[in-house]
Tab-separated table of C-alpha atoms in Angstrom:
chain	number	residue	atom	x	y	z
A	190	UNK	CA	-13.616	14.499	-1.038
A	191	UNK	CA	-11.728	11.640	-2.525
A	192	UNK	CA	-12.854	10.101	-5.653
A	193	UNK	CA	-14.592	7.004	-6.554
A	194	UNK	CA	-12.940	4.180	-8.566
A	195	UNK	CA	-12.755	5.198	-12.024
A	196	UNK	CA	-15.554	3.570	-14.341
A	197	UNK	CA	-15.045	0.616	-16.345
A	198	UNK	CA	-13.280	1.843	-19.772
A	199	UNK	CA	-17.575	1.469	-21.729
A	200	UNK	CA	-16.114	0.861	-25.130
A	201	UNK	CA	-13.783	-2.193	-24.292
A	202	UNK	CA	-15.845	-3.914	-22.115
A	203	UNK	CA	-19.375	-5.143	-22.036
A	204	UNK	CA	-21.214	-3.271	-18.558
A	205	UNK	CA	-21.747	-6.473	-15.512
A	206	UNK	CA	-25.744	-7.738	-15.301
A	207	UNK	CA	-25.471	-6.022	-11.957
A	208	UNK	CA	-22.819	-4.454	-9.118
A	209	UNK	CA	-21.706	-4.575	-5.926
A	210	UNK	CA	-19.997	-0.565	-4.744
A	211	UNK	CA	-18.013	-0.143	-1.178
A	212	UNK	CA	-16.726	3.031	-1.291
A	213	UNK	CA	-13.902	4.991	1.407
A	214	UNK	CA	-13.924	2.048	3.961
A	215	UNK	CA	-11.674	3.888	6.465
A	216	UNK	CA	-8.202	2.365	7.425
A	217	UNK	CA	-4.367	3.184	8.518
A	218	UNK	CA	-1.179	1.960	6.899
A	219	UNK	CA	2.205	2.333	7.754
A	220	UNK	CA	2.928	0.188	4.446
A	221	UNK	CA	2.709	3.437	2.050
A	222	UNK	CA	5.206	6.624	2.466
A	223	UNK	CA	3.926	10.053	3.556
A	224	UNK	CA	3.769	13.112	1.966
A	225	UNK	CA	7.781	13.899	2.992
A	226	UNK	CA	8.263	10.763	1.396
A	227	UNK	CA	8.955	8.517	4.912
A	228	UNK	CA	8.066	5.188	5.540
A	229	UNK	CA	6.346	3.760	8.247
A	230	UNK	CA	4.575	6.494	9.322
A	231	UNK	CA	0.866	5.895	10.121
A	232	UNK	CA	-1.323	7.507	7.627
A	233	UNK	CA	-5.263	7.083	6.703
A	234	UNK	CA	-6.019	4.734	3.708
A	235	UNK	CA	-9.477	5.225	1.972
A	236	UNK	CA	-9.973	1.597	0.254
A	237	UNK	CA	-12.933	1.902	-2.606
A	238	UNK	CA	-14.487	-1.565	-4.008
A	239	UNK	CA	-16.756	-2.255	-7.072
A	240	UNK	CA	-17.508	-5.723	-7.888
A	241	UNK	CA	-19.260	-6.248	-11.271
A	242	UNK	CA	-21.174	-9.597	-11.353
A	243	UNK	CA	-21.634	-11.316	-14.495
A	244	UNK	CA	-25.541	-12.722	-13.686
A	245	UNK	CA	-28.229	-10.331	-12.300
A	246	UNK	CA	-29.773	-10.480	-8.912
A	247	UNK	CA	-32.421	-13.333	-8.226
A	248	UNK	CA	-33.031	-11.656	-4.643
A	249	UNK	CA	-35.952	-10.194	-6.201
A	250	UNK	CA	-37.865	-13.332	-6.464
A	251	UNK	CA	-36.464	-15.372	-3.441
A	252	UNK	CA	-38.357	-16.029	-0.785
A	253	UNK	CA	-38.090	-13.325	1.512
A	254	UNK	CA	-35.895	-11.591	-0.007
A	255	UNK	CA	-32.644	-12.634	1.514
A	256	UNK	CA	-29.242	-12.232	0.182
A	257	UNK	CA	-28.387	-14.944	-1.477
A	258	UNK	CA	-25.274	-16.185	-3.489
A	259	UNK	CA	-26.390	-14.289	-6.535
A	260	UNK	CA	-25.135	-11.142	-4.871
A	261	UNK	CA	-22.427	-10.128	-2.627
A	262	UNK	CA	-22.865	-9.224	0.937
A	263	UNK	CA	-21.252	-5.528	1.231
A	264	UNK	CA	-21.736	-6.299	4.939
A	265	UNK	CA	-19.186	-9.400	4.916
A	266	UNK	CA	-16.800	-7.180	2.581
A	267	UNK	CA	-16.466	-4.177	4.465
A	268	UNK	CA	-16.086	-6.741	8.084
A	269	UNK	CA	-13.715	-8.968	5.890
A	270	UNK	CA	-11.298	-6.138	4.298
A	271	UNK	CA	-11.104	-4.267	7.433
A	272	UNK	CA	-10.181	-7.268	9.355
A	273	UNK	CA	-7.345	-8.509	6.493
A	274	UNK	CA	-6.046	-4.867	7.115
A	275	UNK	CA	-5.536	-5.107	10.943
A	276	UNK	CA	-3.916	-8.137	10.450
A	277	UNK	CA	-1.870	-7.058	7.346
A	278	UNK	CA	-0.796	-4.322	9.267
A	279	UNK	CA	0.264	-6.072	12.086
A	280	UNK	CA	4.012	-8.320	12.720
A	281	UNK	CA	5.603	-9.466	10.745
A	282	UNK	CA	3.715	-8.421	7.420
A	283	UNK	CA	4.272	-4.526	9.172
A	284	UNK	CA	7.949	-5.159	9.260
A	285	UNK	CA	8.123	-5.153	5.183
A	286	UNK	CA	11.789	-4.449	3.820
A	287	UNK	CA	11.994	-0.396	3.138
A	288	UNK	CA	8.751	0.265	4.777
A	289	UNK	CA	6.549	-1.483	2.209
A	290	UNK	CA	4.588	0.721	-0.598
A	291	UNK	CA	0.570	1.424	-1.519
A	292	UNK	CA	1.520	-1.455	-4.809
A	293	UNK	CA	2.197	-3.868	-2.266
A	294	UNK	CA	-1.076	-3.274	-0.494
A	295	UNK	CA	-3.211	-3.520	-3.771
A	296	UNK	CA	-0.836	-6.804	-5.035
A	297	UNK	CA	-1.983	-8.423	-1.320
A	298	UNK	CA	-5.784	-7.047	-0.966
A	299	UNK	CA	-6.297	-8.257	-4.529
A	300	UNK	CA	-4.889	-11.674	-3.374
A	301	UNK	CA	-6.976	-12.037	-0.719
A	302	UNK	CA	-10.150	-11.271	-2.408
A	303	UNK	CA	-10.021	-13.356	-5.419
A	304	UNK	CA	-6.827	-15.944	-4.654
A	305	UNK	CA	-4.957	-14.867	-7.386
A	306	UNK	CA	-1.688	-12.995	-7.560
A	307	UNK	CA	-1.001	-10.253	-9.952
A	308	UNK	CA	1.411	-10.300	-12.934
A	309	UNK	CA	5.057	-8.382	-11.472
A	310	UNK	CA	4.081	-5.543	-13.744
A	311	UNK	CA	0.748	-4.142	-15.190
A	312	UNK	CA	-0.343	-5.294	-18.800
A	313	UNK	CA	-1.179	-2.444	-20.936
A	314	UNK	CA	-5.245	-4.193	-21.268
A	315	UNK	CA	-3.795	-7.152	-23.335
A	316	UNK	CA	-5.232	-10.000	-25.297
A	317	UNK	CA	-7.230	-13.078	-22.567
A	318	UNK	CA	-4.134	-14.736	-23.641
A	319	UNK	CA	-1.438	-12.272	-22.371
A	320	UNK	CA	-3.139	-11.769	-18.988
A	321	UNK	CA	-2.738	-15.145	-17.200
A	322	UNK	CA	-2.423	-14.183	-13.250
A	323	UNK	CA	-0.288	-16.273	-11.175
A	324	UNK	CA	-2.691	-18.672	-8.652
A	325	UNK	CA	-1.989	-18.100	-4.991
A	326	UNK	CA	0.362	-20.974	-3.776
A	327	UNK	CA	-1.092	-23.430	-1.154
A	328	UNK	CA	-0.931	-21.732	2.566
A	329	UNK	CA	1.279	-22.633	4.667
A	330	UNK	CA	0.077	-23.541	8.629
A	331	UNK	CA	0.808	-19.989	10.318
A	332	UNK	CA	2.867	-21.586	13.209
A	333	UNK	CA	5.114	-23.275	10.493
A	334	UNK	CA	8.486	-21.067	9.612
A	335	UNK	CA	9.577	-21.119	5.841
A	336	UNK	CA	11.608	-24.346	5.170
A	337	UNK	CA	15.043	-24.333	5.400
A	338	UNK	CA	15.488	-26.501	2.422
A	339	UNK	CA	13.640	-24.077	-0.623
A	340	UNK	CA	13.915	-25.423	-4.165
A	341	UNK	CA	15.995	-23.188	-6.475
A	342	UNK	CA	13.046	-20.842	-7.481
A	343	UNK	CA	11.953	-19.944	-3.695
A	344	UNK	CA	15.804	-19.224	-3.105
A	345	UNK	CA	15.864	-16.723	-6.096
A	346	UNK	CA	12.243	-15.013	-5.078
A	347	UNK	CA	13.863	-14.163	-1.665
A	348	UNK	CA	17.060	-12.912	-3.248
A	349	UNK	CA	15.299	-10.702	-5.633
A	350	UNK	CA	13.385	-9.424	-2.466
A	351	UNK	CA	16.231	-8.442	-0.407
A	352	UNK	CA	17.691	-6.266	-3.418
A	353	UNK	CA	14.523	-4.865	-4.681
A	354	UNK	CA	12.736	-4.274	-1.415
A	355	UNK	CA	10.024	-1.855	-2.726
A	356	UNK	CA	8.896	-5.593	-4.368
A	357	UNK	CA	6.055	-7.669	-3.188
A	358	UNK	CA	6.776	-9.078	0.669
A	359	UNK	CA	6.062	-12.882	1.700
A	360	UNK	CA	2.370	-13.601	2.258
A	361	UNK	CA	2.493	-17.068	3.510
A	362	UNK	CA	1.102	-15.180	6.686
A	363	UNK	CA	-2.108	-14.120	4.790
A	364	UNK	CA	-2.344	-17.414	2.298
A	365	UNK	CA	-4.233	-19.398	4.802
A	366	UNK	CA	-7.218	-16.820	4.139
A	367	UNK	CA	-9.509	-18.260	1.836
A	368	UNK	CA	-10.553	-16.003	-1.326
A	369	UNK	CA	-13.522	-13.518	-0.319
A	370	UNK	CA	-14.936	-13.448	-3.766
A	371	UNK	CA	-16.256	-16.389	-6.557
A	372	UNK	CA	-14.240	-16.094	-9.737
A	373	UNK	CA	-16.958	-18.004	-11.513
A	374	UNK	CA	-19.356	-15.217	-10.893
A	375	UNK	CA	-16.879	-12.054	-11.307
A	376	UNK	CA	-17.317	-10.054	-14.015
A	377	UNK	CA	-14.953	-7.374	-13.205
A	378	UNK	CA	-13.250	-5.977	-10.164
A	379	UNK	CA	-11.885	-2.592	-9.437
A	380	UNK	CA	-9.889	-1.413	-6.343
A	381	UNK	CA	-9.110	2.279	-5.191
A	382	UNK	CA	-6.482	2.792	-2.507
A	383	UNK	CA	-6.795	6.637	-1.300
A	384	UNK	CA	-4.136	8.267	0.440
A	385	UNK	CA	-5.620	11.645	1.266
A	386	UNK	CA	-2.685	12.980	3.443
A	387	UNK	CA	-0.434	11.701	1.498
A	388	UNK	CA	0.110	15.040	-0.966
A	389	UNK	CA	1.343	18.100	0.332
A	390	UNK	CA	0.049	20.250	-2.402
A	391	UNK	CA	-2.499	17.952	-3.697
A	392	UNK	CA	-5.645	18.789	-2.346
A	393	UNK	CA	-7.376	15.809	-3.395
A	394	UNK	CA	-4.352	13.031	-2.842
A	395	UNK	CA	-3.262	9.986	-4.656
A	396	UNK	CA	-4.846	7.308	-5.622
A	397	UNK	CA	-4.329	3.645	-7.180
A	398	UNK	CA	-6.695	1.958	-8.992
A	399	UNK	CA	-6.455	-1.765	-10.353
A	400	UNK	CA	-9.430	-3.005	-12.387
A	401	UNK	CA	-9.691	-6.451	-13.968
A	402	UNK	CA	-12.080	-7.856	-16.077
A	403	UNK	CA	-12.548	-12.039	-15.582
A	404	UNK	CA	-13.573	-14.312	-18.404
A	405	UNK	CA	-15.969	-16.932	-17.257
A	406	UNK	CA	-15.460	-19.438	-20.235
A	407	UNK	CA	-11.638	-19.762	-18.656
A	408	UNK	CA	-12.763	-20.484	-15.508
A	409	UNK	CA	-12.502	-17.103	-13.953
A	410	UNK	CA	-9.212	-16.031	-15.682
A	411	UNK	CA	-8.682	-11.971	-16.424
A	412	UNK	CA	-8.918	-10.827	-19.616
A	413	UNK	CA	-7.751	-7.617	-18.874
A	414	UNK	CA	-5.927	-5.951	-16.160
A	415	UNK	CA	-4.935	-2.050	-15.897
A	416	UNK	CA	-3.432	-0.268	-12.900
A	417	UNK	CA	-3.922	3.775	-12.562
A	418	UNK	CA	-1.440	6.026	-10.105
A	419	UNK	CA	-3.002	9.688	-9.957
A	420	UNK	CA	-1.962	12.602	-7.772
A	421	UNK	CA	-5.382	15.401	-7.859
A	422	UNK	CA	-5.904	18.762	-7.079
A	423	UNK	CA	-1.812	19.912	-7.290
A	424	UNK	CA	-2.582	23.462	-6.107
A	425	UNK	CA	0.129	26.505	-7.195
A	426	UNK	CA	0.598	29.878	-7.743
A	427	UNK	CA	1.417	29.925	-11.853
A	428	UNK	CA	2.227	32.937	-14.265
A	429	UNK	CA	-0.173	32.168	-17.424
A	430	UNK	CA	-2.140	33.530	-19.581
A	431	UNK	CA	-2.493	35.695	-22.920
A	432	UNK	CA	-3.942	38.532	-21.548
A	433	UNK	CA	-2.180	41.366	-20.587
A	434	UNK	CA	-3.102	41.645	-16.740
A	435	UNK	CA	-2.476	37.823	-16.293
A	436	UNK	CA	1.455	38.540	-17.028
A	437	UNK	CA	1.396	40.756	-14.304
A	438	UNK	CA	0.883	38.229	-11.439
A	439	UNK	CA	0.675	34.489	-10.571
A	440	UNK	CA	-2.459	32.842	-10.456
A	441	UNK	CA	-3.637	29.439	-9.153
A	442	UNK	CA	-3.599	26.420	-11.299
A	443	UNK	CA	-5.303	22.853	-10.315
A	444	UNK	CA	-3.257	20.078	-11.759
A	445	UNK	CA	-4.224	16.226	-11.988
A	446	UNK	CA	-1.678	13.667	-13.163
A	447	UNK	CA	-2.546	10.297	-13.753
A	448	UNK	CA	-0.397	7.721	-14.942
A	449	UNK	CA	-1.921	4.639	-16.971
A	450	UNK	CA	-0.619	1.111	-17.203
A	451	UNK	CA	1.320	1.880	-13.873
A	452	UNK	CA	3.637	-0.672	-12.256
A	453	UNK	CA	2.718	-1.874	-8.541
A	454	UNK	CA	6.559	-2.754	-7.787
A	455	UNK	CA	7.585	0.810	-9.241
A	456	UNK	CA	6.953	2.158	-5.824
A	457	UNK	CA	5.748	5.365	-4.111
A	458	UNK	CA	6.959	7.533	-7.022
A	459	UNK	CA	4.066	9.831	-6.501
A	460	UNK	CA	5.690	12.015	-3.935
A	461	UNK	CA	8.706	12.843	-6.810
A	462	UNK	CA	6.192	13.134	-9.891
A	463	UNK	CA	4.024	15.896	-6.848
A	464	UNK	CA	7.502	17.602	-6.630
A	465	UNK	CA	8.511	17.540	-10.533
A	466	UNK	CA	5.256	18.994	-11.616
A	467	UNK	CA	4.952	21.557	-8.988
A	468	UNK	CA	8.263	22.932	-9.566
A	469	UNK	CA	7.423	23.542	-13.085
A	470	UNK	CA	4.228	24.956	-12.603
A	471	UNK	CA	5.977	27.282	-10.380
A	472	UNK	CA	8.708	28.423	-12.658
A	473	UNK	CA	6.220	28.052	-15.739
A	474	UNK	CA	5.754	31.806	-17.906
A	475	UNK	CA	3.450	30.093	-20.702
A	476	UNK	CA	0.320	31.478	-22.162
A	477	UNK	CA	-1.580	28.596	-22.920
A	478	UNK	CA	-2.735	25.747	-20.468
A	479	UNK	CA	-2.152	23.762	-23.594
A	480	UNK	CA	1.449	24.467	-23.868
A	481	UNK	CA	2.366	24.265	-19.964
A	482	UNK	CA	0.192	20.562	-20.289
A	483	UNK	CA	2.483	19.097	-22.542
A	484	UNK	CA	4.943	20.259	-21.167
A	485	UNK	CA	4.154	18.699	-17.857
A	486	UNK	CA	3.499	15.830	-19.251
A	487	UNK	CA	6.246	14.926	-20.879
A	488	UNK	CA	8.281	15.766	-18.397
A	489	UNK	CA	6.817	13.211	-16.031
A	490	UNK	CA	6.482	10.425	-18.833
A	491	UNK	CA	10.193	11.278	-18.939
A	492	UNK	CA	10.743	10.367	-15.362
A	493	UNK	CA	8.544	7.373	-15.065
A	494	UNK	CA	10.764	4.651	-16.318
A	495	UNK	CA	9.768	3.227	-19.779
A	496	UNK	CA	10.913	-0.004	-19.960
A	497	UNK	CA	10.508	-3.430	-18.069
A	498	UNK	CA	13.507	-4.020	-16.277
A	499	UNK	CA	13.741	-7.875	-16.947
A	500	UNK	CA	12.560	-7.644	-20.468
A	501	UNK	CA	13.068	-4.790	-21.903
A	502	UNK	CA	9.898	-3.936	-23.160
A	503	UNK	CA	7.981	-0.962	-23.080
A	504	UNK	CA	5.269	-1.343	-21.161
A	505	UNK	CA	3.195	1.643	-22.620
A	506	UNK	CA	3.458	4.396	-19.628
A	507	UNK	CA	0.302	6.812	-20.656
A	508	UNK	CA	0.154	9.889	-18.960
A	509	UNK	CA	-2.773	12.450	-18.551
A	510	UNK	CA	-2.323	16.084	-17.250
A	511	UNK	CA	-5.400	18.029	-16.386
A	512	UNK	CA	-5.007	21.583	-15.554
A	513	UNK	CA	-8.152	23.823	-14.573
A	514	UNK	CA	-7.897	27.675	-13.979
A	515	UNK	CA	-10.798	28.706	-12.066
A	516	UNK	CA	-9.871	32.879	-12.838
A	517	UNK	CA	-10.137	32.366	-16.295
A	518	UNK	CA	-13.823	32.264	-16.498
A	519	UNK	CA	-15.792	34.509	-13.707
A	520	UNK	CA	-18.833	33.057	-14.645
A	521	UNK	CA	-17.676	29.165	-14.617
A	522	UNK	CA	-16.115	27.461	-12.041
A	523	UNK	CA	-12.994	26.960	-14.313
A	524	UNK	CA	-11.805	25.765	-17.891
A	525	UNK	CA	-10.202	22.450	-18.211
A	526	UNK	CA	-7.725	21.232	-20.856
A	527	UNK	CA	-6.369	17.855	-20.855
A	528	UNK	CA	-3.468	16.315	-22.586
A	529	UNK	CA	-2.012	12.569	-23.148
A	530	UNK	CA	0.955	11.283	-23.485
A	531	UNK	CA	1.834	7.972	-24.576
């Protein structure tokens, strides 16, 4: 069963006075490529939501207990989210250059449910100061075309988005939605996209995560923003093991990767980093699950690019390789070892 969103990293941040959970709101995108790698090819979407809010309840002592403005109504969400989705993944928004990615889905649903946009790449939990999120420009009327006569910096966004086309799309479509959520009353905010079928080994499927934690005192602005790619439950027949009868035959191995501080324009990459840790799994003749771990991981910190591309700097890739073998231990359901690499 997929996953919930992740919790809320306890030792950086203070907990919320109280939260709001949706969790596996069914959908279908054709904005996110399949497990051959193919775009535009319809596909369910499981979309997770936990709002933290940064004053408790007062429902307890209203009259009548109502739902009030203290509180958000999961009722409105789930109608409001599944709605933005039909529309996002109808013309023209559905006719995204390459096909559109799962990044681009989490940079627009974001959008829509606080009004702000999301820094071009993911800040590695920085400083209040580093993690100022670009406000959502002013909608345009959706009858209205672009104007023909764009200042120089429009010009350049549309340029940069016909030669990187896995980048964020035009949302002038979507801008005349007003935010779903309060900033003022956010204390942190954590989407899941699932894309169960889109793994072919992974039994679990991959999943982003963006959480972002909002300072009040600056009117709402994050102080901290992280996104999370993971591919769970990489299933495959592995020769490892110290004992003697283990190097006699291939046994299963469950891997999870999950890659911290991930970039929403990087696109789809989890189909490759599926392949690339599969095929060594499969060709692997270690011992230890610590050795083959390492191994894996930095392997796929190796592929993940490193660096941004317009600045240079290195935007902290962290990657996390779980493997479990359930033979190991007849009488538990399997040892785990994890290992990091930053």
């Amino acid at each position: 069963m997929p996953q919930s969103p992740p919790p809320l990293r306890p030792l950086l941040i203070p907990p919320p006075s109280s939260q709001v959970h949706l969790r596996n709101l069914r959908a279908t995108t054709i904005h996110a490529h399949d497990a051959w790698n193919r775009s535009r090819k319809p596909q369910p979407l499981l979309i997770s939501i936990s709002i933290g809010l940064s004053q408790p309840f007062s429902t307890s002592s209203a009259p009548g207990d109502v739902v009030d403005s203290s509180t958000v109504h999961y009722g409105h969400l789930a109608k409001g989210v599944s709605s933005w989705m039909d529309e996002y993944e109808s013309p023209p928004l559905s006719k995204a250059p390459g096909g559109g990615t799962v990044g681009m889905i989490m940079e627009h649903l974001f959008a829509h449910l606080t009004g702000l946009k999301l820094p071009s790449s993911s800040s590695s939990w920085p400083s209040s100061s580093q993690a100022q999120l670009r406000p959502r420009p002013q909608a345009q009327p959706q009858t209205e075309a672009l104007p023909q006569d764009q200042d120089g910096e429009q010009q350049q966004q549309q340029q940069q988005q016909q030669q990187q086309p896995l980048n964020t799309i035009a949302t002038a479509d979507l801008e005349h939605l007003p935010p779903f959520l309060t900033l003022s009353r956010l204390h942190s905010l954590a989407i899941t996209l699932s894309l169960p079928k889109a793994s072919l080994l992974g039994s679990r499927g991959v999943f982003l995560t963006t959480t972002a934690v909002f300072d009040p005192s600056a009117s709402g602005a994050p102080s901290l923003i992280n996104s999370q790619l993971a591919v769970r439950g990489i299933q495959m027949p592995t020769l490892i093991g110290v004992n003697a009868n283990e190097r006699t035959a291939k046994q299963v191995l469950i891997a999870d990767v999950e890659i911290e501080n991930f970039r929403l324009e990087s696109g789809d990459v989890y189909v490759d980093v599926e392949r690339v840790v599969s095929e060594m799994m499969e060709q692997s003749s270690f011992e230890t699950l610590e050795a083959l771990g390492t191994l894996l991981a930095e392997k796929v910190i190796s592929y993940v690019p490193p660096l941004d591309k317009r600045s240079g700097r290195d935007i902290g890739w962290q990657v996390k390789i779980s493997l479990e073998k359930p033979m190991a231990v007849p009488l538990a359901d399997a040892p785990i070892v994890e290992v990091i690499v930053r």
